[in-house]
PDB file of C-alpha atoms in Angstrom:
ATOM      1  CA  MET A   1     119.961 148.528  18.955  1.00 89.00           C
ATOM      2  CA  PRO A   2     120.426 147.340  22.695  1.00 95.00           C
ATOM      3  CA  PHE A   3     118.068 148.109  25.586  1.00 96.00           C
ATOM      4  CA  PHE A   4     119.394 149.048  28.639  1.00 98.00           C
ATOM      5  CA  VAL A   5     117.726 149.088  32.146  1.00 98.00           C
ATOM      6  CA  VAL A   6     118.397 151.906  34.350  1.00 98.00           C
ATOM      7  CA  LYS A   7     118.232 151.060  38.045  1.00 97.00           C
ATOM      8  CA  ARG A   8     117.218 154.200  40.564  1.00 97.00           C
ATOM      9  CA  ASP A   9     116.797 154.764  43.911  1.00 96.00           C
ATOM     10  CA  LEU A  10     114.192 157.091  44.588  1.00 94.00           C
ATOM     11  CA  PRO A  11     112.980 157.240  48.246  1.00 93.00           C
ATOM     12  CA  GLY A  12     110.148 160.122  49.066  1.00 92.00           C
ATOM     13  CA  VAL A  13     109.698 160.728  45.451  1.00 93.00           C
ATOM     14  CA  THR A  14     106.425 161.809  44.122  1.00 93.00           C
ATOM     15  CA  PRO A  15     104.554 161.382  40.857  1.00 93.00           C
ATOM     16  CA  GLU A  16     105.317 164.936  40.147  1.00 94.00           C
ATOM     17  CA  ALA A  17     109.167 164.433  40.379  1.00 95.00           C
ATOM     18  CA  LEU A  18     109.073 161.256  38.258  1.00 95.00           C
ATOM     19  CA  LYS A  19     106.905 163.461  35.835  1.00 95.00           C
ATOM     20  CA  SER A  20     109.497 165.973  35.704  1.00 96.00           C
ATOM     21  CA  ALA A  21     112.377 163.516  35.084  1.00 96.00           C
ATOM     22  CA  GLY A  22     110.404 161.942  32.563  1.00 95.00           C
ATOM     23  CA  ILE A  23     110.051 165.564  30.527  1.00 96.00           C
ATOM     24  CA  ARG A  24     113.828 165.909  31.237  1.00 97.00           C
ATOM     25  CA  ALA A  25     114.611 162.179  29.749  1.00 96.00           C
ATOM     26  CA  LYS A  26     112.874 162.733  26.615  1.00 95.00           C
ATOM     27  CA  SER A  27     114.182 166.118  25.823  1.00 94.00           C
ATOM     28  CA  CYS A  28     117.788 165.055  26.366  1.00 96.00           C
ATOM     29  CA  CYS A  29     117.190 161.599  24.524  1.00 95.00           C
ATOM     30  CA  ALA A  30     115.902 164.115  21.582  1.00 92.00           C
ATOM     31  CA  GLU A  31     118.810 166.279  22.004  1.00 92.00           C
ATOM     32  CA  MET A  32     121.224 163.372  21.747  1.00 94.00           C
ATOM     33  CA  THR A  33     119.870 162.159  19.129  1.00 92.00           C
ATOM     34  CA  GLY A  34     119.798 165.036  17.220  1.00 87.00           C
ATOM     35  CA  GLU A  35     123.517 165.115  17.862  1.00 88.00           C
ATOM     36  CA  GLY A  36     123.977 161.718  16.257  1.00 90.00           C
ATOM     37  CA  GLN A  37     123.823 159.629  19.626  1.00 93.00           C
ATOM     38  CA  PRO A  38     120.535 157.908  19.204  1.00 95.00           C
ATOM     39  CA  VAL A  39     118.882 157.296  22.337  1.00 96.00           C
ATOM     40  CA  ARG A  40     115.148 156.390  23.295  1.00 96.00           C
ATOM     41  CA  TRP A  41     113.185 156.377  26.607  1.00 96.00           C
ATOM     42  CA  VAL A  42     111.150 153.355  26.064  1.00 95.00           C
ATOM     43  CA  ARG A  43     109.153 153.105  29.117  1.00 94.00           C
ATOM     44  CA  SER A  44     109.741 152.956  32.781  1.00 95.00           C
ATOM     45  CA  PHE A  45     107.873 151.281  35.957  1.00 95.00           C
ATOM     46  CA  TYR A  46     107.379 152.545  39.349  1.00 94.00           C
ATOM     47  CA  LEU A  47     108.048 149.968  42.323  1.00 94.00           C
ATOM     48  CA  PRO A  48     106.122 151.812  45.308  1.00 91.00           C
ATOM     49  CA  GLU A  49     107.262 149.055  47.883  1.00 93.00           C
ATOM     50  CA  THR A  50     111.035 149.571  47.062  1.00 94.00           C
ATOM     51  CA  ALA A  51     110.960 153.369  46.157  1.00 93.00           C
ATOM     52  CA  GLN A  52     112.942 152.013  42.790  1.00 95.00           C
ATOM     53  CA  THR A  53     112.184 152.723  39.224  1.00 96.00           C
ATOM     54  CA  HIS A  54     113.385 150.497  36.113  1.00 97.00           C
ATOM     55  CA  CYS A  55     113.551 152.587  33.138  1.00 97.00           C
ATOM     56  CA  TYR A  56     114.229 150.948  30.087  1.00 97.00           C
ATOM     57  CA  PHE A  57     116.251 152.720  27.285  1.00 97.00           C
ATOM     58  CA  GLU A  58     117.209 151.504  23.675  1.00 97.00           C
ATOM     59  CA  ALA A  59     120.903 153.104  22.672  1.00 97.00           C
ATOM     60  CA  ALA A  60     123.564 151.964  20.850  1.00 95.00           C
ATOM     61  CA  SER A  61     125.465 151.743  23.861  1.00 96.00           C
ATOM     62  CA  LYS A  62     125.049 152.105  27.869  1.00 97.00           C
ATOM     63  CA  SER A  63     127.718 155.207  27.945  1.00 97.00           C
ATOM     64  CA  ALA A  64     124.709 156.956  25.645  1.00 97.00           C
ATOM     65  CA  VAL A  65     122.284 155.761  28.373  1.00 98.00           C
ATOM     66  CA  GLU A  66     124.907 157.085  31.073  1.00 98.00           C
ATOM     67  CA  GLU A  67     125.247 160.210  29.376  1.00 97.00           C
ATOM     68  CA  ALA A  68     121.140 161.250  28.617  1.00 97.00           C
ATOM     69  CA  ASN A  69     120.482 160.255  32.090  1.00 98.00           C
ATOM     70  CA  GLN A  70     123.315 162.713  33.577  1.00 97.00           C
ATOM     71  CA  ARG A  71     122.084 165.555  30.997  1.00 97.00           C
ATOM     72  CA  ALA A  72     118.604 164.661  32.356  1.00 97.00           C
ATOM     73  CA  ARG A  73     119.680 165.059  36.048  1.00 97.00           C
ATOM     74  CA  ILE A  74     118.387 161.984  37.229  1.00 97.00           C
ATOM     75  CA  PRO A  75     120.147 159.793  39.566  1.00 96.00           C
ATOM     76  CA  PHE A  76     120.691 156.290  38.917  1.00 97.00           C
ATOM     77  CA  THR A  77     122.610 153.300  40.642  1.00 97.00           C
ATOM     78  CA  GLN A  78     123.162 150.710  37.944  1.00 97.00           C
ATOM     79  CA  ILE A  79     122.471 150.812  34.381  1.00 98.00           C
ATOM     80  CA  VAL A  80     122.682 147.091  32.688  1.00 98.00           C
ATOM     81  CA  GLU A  81     122.052 145.673  29.067  1.00 97.00           C
ATOM     82  CA  VAL A  82     118.899 143.316  29.168  1.00 96.00           C
ATOM     83  CA  MET A  83     117.724 140.926  27.043  1.00 93.00           C
ATOM     84  CA  GLU A  84     113.818 141.509  25.676  1.00 87.00           C
ATOM     85  CA  MET A  85     111.480 138.459  25.689  1.00 88.00           C
ATOM     86  CA  THR A  86     107.976 138.894  24.957  1.00 87.00           C
ATOM     87  CA  PRO A  87     105.002 136.122  25.042  1.00 92.00           C
ATOM     88  CA  GLU A  88     105.070 136.037  21.241  1.00 91.00           C
ATOM     89  CA  MET A  89     108.924 135.074  21.417  1.00 89.00           C
ATOM     90  CA  VAL A  90     108.646 131.929  23.745  1.00 88.00           C
TER      91      VAL A  90
ATOM     92  CA  MET B   1      96.662 181.917  19.263  1.00 32.00           C
ATOM     93  CA  LYS B   2      95.236 182.232  15.771  1.00 32.00           C
ATOM     94  CA  TYR B   3      96.942 182.625  12.788  1.00 29.00           C
ATOM     95  CA  THR B   4      95.689 182.642   9.069  1.00 29.00           C
ATOM     96  CA  ILE B   5      97.496 181.952   5.823  1.00 28.00           C
ATOM     97  CA  PRO B   6      96.116 181.963   2.284  1.00 31.00           C
ATOM     98  CA  ILE B   7      97.447 179.454   0.513  1.00 30.00           C
ATOM     99  CA  ASP B   8      97.336 179.442  -3.348  1.00 34.00           C
ATOM    100  CA  SER B   9      97.538 175.921  -4.705  1.00 35.00           C
ATOM    101  CA  HIS B  10      97.783 174.257  -8.027  1.00 36.00           C
ATOM    102  CA  HIS B  11      95.897 170.932  -7.419  1.00 34.00           C
ATOM    103  CA  SER B  12      94.571 168.654  -9.788  1.00 32.00           C
ATOM    104  CA  GLY B  13      94.698 171.120 -13.053  1.00 32.00           C
ATOM    105  CA  SER B  14      92.378 173.682 -10.842  1.00 30.00           C
ATOM    106  CA  ILE B  15      93.549 176.459  -8.737  1.00 29.00           C
ATOM    107  CA  THR B  16      92.056 176.239  -4.937  1.00 28.00           C
ATOM    108  CA  LEU B  17      92.705 178.753  -2.435  1.00 27.00           C
ATOM    109  CA  PHE B  18      92.154 177.317   1.464  1.00 26.00           C
ATOM    110  CA  LYS B  19      92.281 179.606   4.162  1.00 27.00           C
ATOM    111  CA  ILE B  20      93.629 177.622   7.070  1.00 26.00           C
ATOM    112  CA  VAL B  21      93.698 179.215  10.215  1.00 25.00           C
ATOM    113  CA  LEU B  22      96.480 177.437  12.221  1.00 29.00           C
ATOM    114  CA  GLU B  23      96.221 176.113  15.850  1.00 34.00           C
ATOM    115  CA  TYR B  24      98.718 176.017  18.125  1.00 35.00           C
ATOM    116  CA  MET B  25      99.332 173.592  20.677  1.00 37.00           C
ATOM    117  CA  ASN B  26     101.505 174.409  23.524  1.00 42.00           C
ATOM    118  CA  ASP B  27     104.242 171.915  24.067  1.00 82.00           C
ATOM    119  CA  VAL B  28     106.473 171.085  27.005  1.00 89.00           C
ATOM    120  CA  ASP B  29     108.486 168.875  24.871  1.00 89.00           C
ATOM    121  CA  LEU B  30     108.870 171.603  21.978  1.00 88.00           C
ATOM    122  CA  ALA B  31     110.023 174.469  24.950  1.00 92.00           C
ATOM    123  CA  THR B  32     112.796 171.926  26.745  1.00 93.00           C
ATOM    124  CA  SER B  33     114.195 171.345  23.055  1.00 89.00           C
ATOM    125  CA  PHE B  34     114.442 175.282  22.679  1.00 89.00           C
ATOM    126  CA  ALA B  35     115.863 175.696  26.087  1.00 92.00           C
ATOM    127  CA  ILE B  36     118.591 173.038  25.446  1.00 91.00           C
ATOM    128  CA  PHE B  37     119.114 175.196  21.983  1.00 88.00           C
ATOM    129  CA  ALA B  38     119.269 178.485  23.991  1.00 88.00           C
ATOM    130  CA  ALA B  39     121.645 176.651  26.146  1.00 90.00           C
ATOM    131  CA  LYS B  40     124.024 175.679  23.779  1.00 87.00           C
ATOM    132  CA  GLN B  41     123.450 179.184  21.914  1.00 83.00           C
ATOM    133  CA  ARG B  42     124.624 180.808  24.880  1.00 84.00           C
ATOM    134  CA  GLY B  43     127.711 178.111  25.151  1.00 85.00           C
ATOM    135  CA  ALA B  44     126.265 177.340  28.678  1.00 90.00           C
ATOM    136  CA  ALA B  45     127.145 174.252  30.210  1.00 90.00           C
ATOM    137  CA  GLN B  46     123.919 173.706  32.118  1.00 95.00           C
ATOM    138  CA  VAL B  47     120.071 174.258  31.144  1.00 96.00           C
ATOM    139  CA  THR B  48     119.067 176.821  33.848  1.00 96.00           C
ATOM    140  CA  PRO B  49     115.508 178.007  34.507  1.00 97.00           C
ATOM    141  CA  ASP B  50     116.217 181.256  32.028  1.00 96.00           C
ATOM    142  CA  HIS B  51     116.912 179.011  29.121  1.00 95.00           C
ATOM    143  CA  ILE B  52     113.350 177.060  30.002  1.00 96.00           C
ATOM    144  CA  LEU B  53     111.548 180.223  30.081  1.00 95.00           C
ATOM    145  CA  LEU B  54     113.386 181.547  26.887  1.00 94.00           C
ATOM    146  CA  GLY B  55     112.388 178.085  25.689  1.00 92.00           C
ATOM    147  CA  CYS B  56     108.678 178.156  26.723  1.00 93.00           C
ATOM    148  CA  LEU B  57     108.530 181.778  24.970  1.00 93.00           C
ATOM    149  CA  ARG B  58     109.714 180.393  21.718  1.00 90.00           C
ATOM    150  CA  ALA B  59     107.421 177.872  21.856  1.00 89.00           C
ATOM    151  CA  ILE B  60     104.490 180.013  22.441  1.00 90.00           C
ATOM    152  CA  SER B  61     105.870 182.484  19.645  1.00 89.00           C
ATOM    153  CA  ARG B  62     104.980 183.774  15.974  1.00 86.00           C
ATOM    154  CA  PHE B  63     107.833 185.274  13.981  1.00 87.00           C
ATOM    155  CA  GLY B  64     109.288 185.690  17.196  1.00 87.00           C
ATOM    156  CA  ILE B  65     107.068 187.869  19.000  1.00 91.00           C
ATOM    157  CA  ALA B  66     105.477 185.742  22.011  1.00 91.00           C
ATOM    158  CA  SER B  67     102.331 187.141  22.804  1.00 90.00           C
ATOM    159  CA  LEU B  68     101.244 186.551  26.381  1.00 89.00           C
ATOM    160  CA  GLY B  69      98.328 188.807  28.219  1.00 86.00           C
ATOM    161  CA  ALA B  70      98.852 192.283  27.392  1.00 86.00           C
ATOM    162  CA  TRP B  71     102.470 192.181  26.796  1.00 90.00           C
ATOM    163  CA  SER B  72     104.000 191.245  23.133  1.00 90.00           C
ATOM    164  CA  LEU B  73     107.740 189.735  24.176  1.00 91.00           C
ATOM    165  CA  ASP B  74     110.038 190.358  21.364  1.00 90.00           C
ATOM    166  CA  LEU B  75     112.401 186.994  21.462  1.00 88.00           C
ATOM    167  CA  GLU B  76     114.705 189.072  19.321  1.00 87.00           C
ATOM    168  CA  ALA B  77     115.447 191.327  22.369  1.00 88.00           C
ATOM    169  CA  LEU B  78     115.594 188.702  24.532  1.00 87.00           C
ATOM    170  CA  GLY B  79     118.694 187.277  22.705  1.00 82.00           C
ATOM    171  CA  ILE B  80     116.978 184.421  20.678  1.00 80.00           C
ATOM    172  CA  ASP B  81     117.422 184.026  17.570  1.00 75.00           C
ATOM    173  CA  TRP B  82     114.109 182.469  16.738  1.00 72.00           C
ATOM    174  CA  VAL B  83     114.969 181.631  12.616  1.00 73.00           C
ATOM    175  CA  ARG B  84     118.217 180.082  12.725  1.00 68.00           C
ATOM    176  CA  GLN B  85     118.880 176.121  13.828  1.00 62.00           C
ATOM    177  CA  PRO B  86     122.068 176.045  15.732  1.00 58.00           C
ATOM    178  CA  ASP B  87     125.098 175.162  13.135  1.00 62.00           C
ATOM    179  CA  GLY B  88     128.699 173.674  13.823  1.00 59.00           C
ATOM    180  CA  PRO B  89     129.452 171.609  17.102  1.00 62.00           C
ATOM    181  CA  ARG B  90     126.568 171.225  19.480  1.00 65.00           C
ATOM    182  CA  PRO B  91     127.961 171.349  22.777  1.00 76.00           C
ATOM    183  CA  LYS B  92     126.727 168.968  25.486  1.00 88.00           C
ATOM    184  CA  VAL B  93     124.340 170.499  28.245  1.00 93.00           C
ATOM    185  CA  ALA B  94     122.981 169.161  31.335  1.00 96.00           C
ATOM    186  CA  TYR B  95     119.808 170.504  32.998  1.00 97.00           C
ATOM    187  CA  SER B  96     120.856 172.665  36.358  1.00 97.00           C
ATOM    188  CA  GLN B  97     119.774 171.766  39.802  1.00 96.00           C
ATOM    189  CA  ASP B  98     117.190 174.758  39.414  1.00 96.00           C
ATOM    190  CA  ALA B  99     115.980 173.792  36.325  1.00 97.00           C
ATOM    191  CA  VAL B 100     115.015 170.557  37.961  1.00 97.00           C
ATOM    192  CA  HIS B 101     113.296 172.474  40.865  1.00 96.00           C
ATOM    193  CA  LEU B 102     111.620 174.229  38.198  1.00 96.00           C
ATOM    194  CA  LEU B 103     109.969 171.360  36.023  1.00 97.00           C
ATOM    195  CA  ASP B 104     108.971 169.845  39.932  1.00 96.00           C
ATOM    196  CA  LEU B 105     106.976 172.708  40.363  1.00 96.00           C
ATOM    197  CA  ALA B 106     105.594 172.556  37.009  1.00 96.00           C
ATOM    198  CA  ALA B 107     104.182 169.366  37.282  1.00 96.00           C
ATOM    199  CA  GLN B 108     103.100 169.844  40.781  1.00 95.00           C
ATOM    200  CA  ILE B 109     100.991 173.272  39.207  1.00 95.00           C
ATOM    201  CA  ALA B 110      99.827 170.611  36.558  1.00 94.00           C
ATOM    202  CA  LYS B 111      98.403 168.169  39.315  1.00 93.00           C
ATOM    203  CA  SER B 112      96.802 171.126  41.142  1.00 93.00           C
ATOM    204  CA  ALA B 113      95.263 172.003  38.081  1.00 91.00           C
ATOM    205  CA  GLY B 114      94.074 168.799  37.501  1.00 92.00           C
ATOM    206  CA  ASP B 115      95.699 168.309  34.627  1.00 89.00           C
ATOM    207  CA  ALA B 116      97.119 165.085  33.764  1.00 86.00           C
ATOM    208  CA  GLY B 117      99.872 166.182  31.673  1.00 89.00           C
ATOM    209  CA  VAL B 118     102.700 168.636  32.119  1.00 93.00           C
ATOM    210  CA  ASP B 119     102.250 171.230  29.540  1.00 91.00           C
ATOM    211  CA  VAL B 120     104.186 174.735  28.477  1.00 93.00           C
ATOM    212  CA  LYS B 121     101.278 176.597  30.497  1.00 93.00           C
ATOM    213  CA  HIS B 122     102.327 174.740  34.149  1.00 95.00           C
ATOM    214  CA  VAL B 123     106.187 175.611  33.186  1.00 96.00           C
ATOM    215  CA  LEU B 124     105.062 179.404  32.348  1.00 96.00           C
ATOM    216  CA  ALA B 125     103.081 179.578  35.626  1.00 96.00           C
ATOM    217  CA  ALA B 126     106.127 177.962  37.809  1.00 96.00           C
ATOM    218  CA  PHE B 127     107.562 181.122  37.174  1.00 96.00           C
ATOM    219  CA  ALA B 128     104.883 183.634  38.744  1.00 95.00           C
ATOM    220  CA  ALA B 129     106.519 183.685  41.835  1.00 93.00           C
ATOM    221  CA  GLU B 130     110.250 184.276  40.622  1.00 94.00           C
ATOM    222  CA  GLU B 131     112.232 187.369  41.205  1.00 93.00           C
ATOM    223  CA  SER B 132     115.504 186.567  39.626  1.00 93.00           C
ATOM    224  CA  GLY B 133     117.027 186.467  36.694  1.00 94.00           C
ATOM    225  CA  LEU B 134     115.126 186.775  33.306  1.00 94.00           C
ATOM    226  CA  MET B 135     111.647 186.647  35.010  1.00 95.00           C
ATOM    227  CA  GLY B 136     112.810 189.306  37.119  1.00 94.00           C
ATOM    228  CA  GLU B 137     113.847 191.207  34.206  1.00 93.00           C
ATOM    229  CA  LEU B 138     110.657 190.801  32.711  1.00 92.00           C
ATOM    230  CA  LYS B 139     108.806 191.935  35.379  1.00 92.00           C
ATOM    231  CA  ASN B 140     110.645 194.947  36.073  1.00 92.00           C
ATOM    232  CA  THR B 141     110.483 195.767  32.168  1.00 89.00           C
ATOM    233  CA  TYR B 142     106.971 195.174  31.685  1.00 89.00           C
ATOM    234  CA  GLY B 143     105.482 195.749  35.307  1.00 91.00           C
ATOM    235  CA  ILE B 144     104.585 192.187  35.510  1.00 93.00           C
ATOM    236  CA  THR B 145     103.279 190.562  38.820  1.00 93.00           C
ATOM    237  CA  SER B 146     102.637 186.982  39.741  1.00 94.00           C
ATOM    238  CA  ALA B 147      98.879 187.434  39.673  1.00 94.00           C
ATOM    239  CA  SER B 148      98.934 188.962  36.111  1.00 94.00           C
ATOM    240  CA  TRP B 149     101.588 186.624  34.832  1.00 94.00           C
ATOM    241  CA  ARG B 150      99.383 183.339  36.088  1.00 94.00           C
ATOM    242  CA  ALA B 151      96.354 185.367  34.584  1.00 93.00           C
ATOM    243  CA  ALA B 152      98.350 185.707  31.173  1.00 93.00           C
ATOM    244  CA  VAL B 153      99.324 181.972  31.336  1.00 93.00           C
ATOM    245  CA  SER B 154      95.863 180.352  32.016  1.00 91.00           C
ATOM    246  CA  LYS B 155      94.573 182.424  28.689  1.00 87.00           C
ATOM    247  CA  LEU B 156      97.116 180.514  26.712  1.00 84.00           C
ATOM    248  CA  GLY B 157      95.963 177.435  24.576  1.00 67.00           C
ATOM    249  CA  ALA B 158      92.114 178.842  24.372  1.00 59.00           C
ATOM    250  CA  HIS B 159      90.114 176.993  21.777  1.00 40.00           C
ATOM    251  CA  GLU B 160      90.940 178.040  18.641  1.00 38.00           C
ATOM    252  CA  THR B 161      88.819 177.482  15.032  1.00 31.00           C
ATOM    253  CA  GLU B 162      89.603 176.687  11.794  1.00 35.00           C
ATOM    254  CA  THR B 163      88.056 177.921   8.572  1.00 33.00           C
ATOM    255  CA  ILE B 164      88.578 176.110   5.361  1.00 33.00           C
ATOM    256  CA  ALA B 165      87.117 177.679   1.945  1.00 37.00           C
ATOM    257  CA  GLY B 166      86.662 175.826  -1.306  1.00 37.00           C
ATOM    258  CA  ALA B 167      87.858 172.699  -2.214  1.00 37.00           C
ATOM    259  CA  GLY B 168      85.079 170.821  -0.839  1.00 37.00           C
ATOM    260  CA  LEU B 169      87.281 169.314   1.690  1.00 42.00           C
ATOM    261  CA  ASP B 170      85.221 167.902   4.951  1.00 47.00           C
ATOM    262  CA  ARG B 171      85.338 170.137   7.578  1.00 48.00           C
ATOM    263  CA  ALA B 172      85.507 168.017  10.536  1.00 47.00           C
ATOM    264  CA  ALA B 173      88.290 165.570   9.137  1.00 50.00           C
ATOM    265  CA  ASN B 174      90.170 168.617   8.808  1.00 52.00           C
ATOM    266  CA  GLU B 175      89.374 170.244  12.118  1.00 50.00           C
ATOM    267  CA  LYS B 176      90.860 167.166  13.601  1.00 53.00           C
ATOM    268  CA  LYS B 177      94.353 167.416  11.569  1.00 54.00           C
ATOM    269  CA  SER B 178      94.119 170.933  12.385  1.00 55.00           C
ATOM    270  CA  ALA B 179      94.600 170.150  15.657  1.00 57.00           C
ATOM    271  CA  ARG B 180      97.951 168.789  16.412  1.00 67.00           C
ATOM    272  CA  GLU B 181     100.936 171.118  15.690  1.00 77.00           C
ATOM    273  CA  TYR B 182     103.168 168.003  14.435  1.00 82.00           C
ATOM    274  CA  LEU B 183     102.195 166.705  10.995  1.00 85.00           C
ATOM    275  CA  THR B 184     103.402 163.653   8.995  1.00 85.00           C
ATOM    276  CA  PRO B 185     105.210 164.754   5.840  1.00 85.00           C
ATOM    277  CA  GLU B 186     101.953 163.290   3.988  1.00 84.00           C
ATOM    278  CA  GLU B 187      99.366 165.444   6.243  1.00 84.00           C
ATOM    279  CA  ALA B 188     101.960 168.360   5.595  1.00 85.00           C
ATOM    280  CA  SER B 189     101.835 167.919   1.693  1.00 83.00           C
ATOM    281  CA  GLU B 190      98.088 167.735   1.881  1.00 81.00           C
ATOM    282  CA  ALA B 191      97.867 171.162   3.810  1.00 82.00           C
ATOM    283  CA  LEU B 192      99.924 172.778   1.526  1.00 83.00           C
ATOM    284  CA  GLY B 193      98.098 171.236  -2.094  1.00 79.00           C
ATOM    285  CA  ILE B 194     101.360 169.987  -2.872  1.00 83.00           C
ATOM    286  CA  HIS B 195     102.635 166.209  -3.918  1.00 79.00           C
ATOM    287  CA  VAL B 196     104.685 164.302  -0.896  1.00 80.00           C
ATOM    288  CA  GLN B 197     107.431 164.023  -2.918  1.00 80.00           C
ATOM    289  CA  THR B 198     107.733 167.478  -3.109  1.00 84.00           C
ATOM    290  CA  MET B 199     107.804 167.875   0.841  1.00 83.00           C
ATOM    291  CA  ARG B 200     110.152 165.566   0.844  1.00 84.00           C
ATOM    292  CA  ALA B 201     112.467 167.645  -1.263  1.00 84.00           C
ATOM    293  CA  TYR B 202     111.522 170.643   0.602  1.00 84.00           C
ATOM    294  CA  ILE B 203     112.670 168.598   3.903  1.00 85.00           C
ATOM    295  CA  ARG B 204     115.948 167.609   1.985  1.00 82.00           C
ATOM    296  CA  GLY B 205     116.538 171.062   0.937  1.00 82.00           C
ATOM    297  CA  GLY B 206     116.313 172.877   4.397  1.00 82.00           C
ATOM    298  CA  ARG B 207     113.445 174.710   3.130  1.00 82.00           C
ATOM    299  CA  VAL B 208     111.065 173.071   5.553  1.00 85.00           C
ATOM    300  CA  PRO B 209     112.507 172.117   9.074  1.00 84.00           C
ATOM    301  CA  ALA B 210     111.853 168.550   9.798  1.00 86.00           C
ATOM    302  CA  PHE B 211     112.114 166.872  12.901  1.00 84.00           C
ATOM    303  CA  ARG B 212     112.824 163.161  13.377  1.00 80.00           C
ATOM    304  CA  LEU B 213     111.122 161.119  16.594  1.00 76.00           C
ATOM    305  CA  ALA B 214     113.912 160.420  19.283  1.00 69.00           C
ATOM    306  CA  GLY B 215     115.553 157.178  18.044  1.00 66.00           C
ATOM    307  CA  GLU B 216     112.819 156.263  15.397  1.00 70.00           C
ATOM    308  CA  ARG B 217     112.918 156.934  11.315  1.00 74.00           C
ATOM    309  CA  ALA B 218     109.371 158.697  11.950  1.00 80.00           C
ATOM    310  CA  ILE B 219     109.635 162.488  10.735  1.00 84.00           C
ATOM    311  CA  ARG B 220     107.086 165.475  11.950  1.00 85.00           C
ATOM    312  CA  ILE B 221     107.059 168.700  10.445  1.00 87.00           C
ATOM    313  CA  LEU B 222     105.853 171.491  12.659  1.00 85.00           C
ATOM    314  CA  ARG B 223     102.505 173.233  11.393  1.00 82.00           C
ATOM    315  CA  ARG B 224     103.922 176.827  11.326  1.00 79.00           C
ATOM    316  CA  ASP B 225     106.894 175.849   9.693  1.00 82.00           C
ATOM    317  CA  LEU B 226     104.929 175.357   6.841  1.00 82.00           C
ATOM    318  CA  GLU B 227     104.588 179.264   5.773  1.00 77.00           C
ATOM    319  CA  LYS B 228     108.551 178.864   5.341  1.00 75.00           C
ATOM    320  CA  VAL B 229     107.671 178.069   1.607  1.00 76.00           C
ATOM    321  CA  LEU B 230     104.988 180.102   0.916  1.00 78.00           C
ATOM    322  CA  GLU B 231     106.497 183.843  -0.817  1.00 74.00           C
ATOM    323  CA  PRO B 232     103.959 186.913  -1.546  1.00 68.00           C
ATOM    324  CA  LEU B 233     102.716 187.186  -5.124  1.00 69.00           C
ATOM    325  CA  GLU B 234     104.405 190.391  -6.452  1.00 60.00           C
ATOM    326  CA  GLY B 235     103.016 192.139  -9.524  1.00 56.00           C
ATOM    327  CA  GLU B 236     100.490 189.314  -9.996  1.00 52.00           C
ATOM    328  CA  LYS B 237      96.393 189.795  -8.944  1.00 50.00           C
ATOM    329  CA  LYS B 238      95.535 187.889  -6.292  1.00 48.00           C
ATOM    330  CA  GLU B 239      92.655 185.487  -6.464  1.00 49.00           C
ATOM    331  CA  ASP B 240      90.271 185.508  -3.554  1.00 47.00           C
TER     332      ASP B 240
END
């Protein structure tokens, strides 16, 4: 399944708010997967200098990732498909 | 919370009696899953704090009763179908802004308590000051105060023990396993003393509810659901 990065601008966000968002993301992904629309939150990176997060999801489509984030009520600025690359792959 | 089930198992040609005390771990993922279920069950478009409270109570309940401090909260009285999973079309629901604030508060409580993760205890504690909605109703009905609620919540998840009699099982290993709420099919079959293929048949047939890890093939079974395949012996002398 393709991977997607969800970019967010979250000025002033606290670590606690990020945890809360994570709880919501997990539950919404699980729910959508149970509904037959698989979405998996893989991991997230927080960039303190820019107050941005890059959250990686695995899903069949961009729209599924978008819906998961909307259901979880986590704001985002952009969702784009990414190509995975690891040191082992080069 | 502690619960004991006697399991008569025919295993390797011999009858073995296991007494397993199941241990519960409060799980915020379970609570949020039940919260979403509660919202869907009520045809709501959003998951509200009321649904989250119901989800938390469902997550800490046994047989539809959530024991919290001196209170035994009947989930049926709160309108929760604690047995069935939702049937038919599953409407889409999103978290409400109030639910977001509540979970944010739970995360802040976890931080102030010095806990690394957010658990169902922290979410329940976040309701302590709530005077409206379902929490307000519970406070009025049961005479709950913020302090008594927090005191009861703080006692959740107290250490439980496990006892296993017979079979010569390694106690330490089983204590470690029993600390987990979710089991693999192999672990679940071992707990009941049946073949793993039998357990998989139970799962396929719906006798044992099972969950798939989000986006993965791995299956997990809720330990407390194992008793659903147990039926009391009638007209037969029980071994002790």
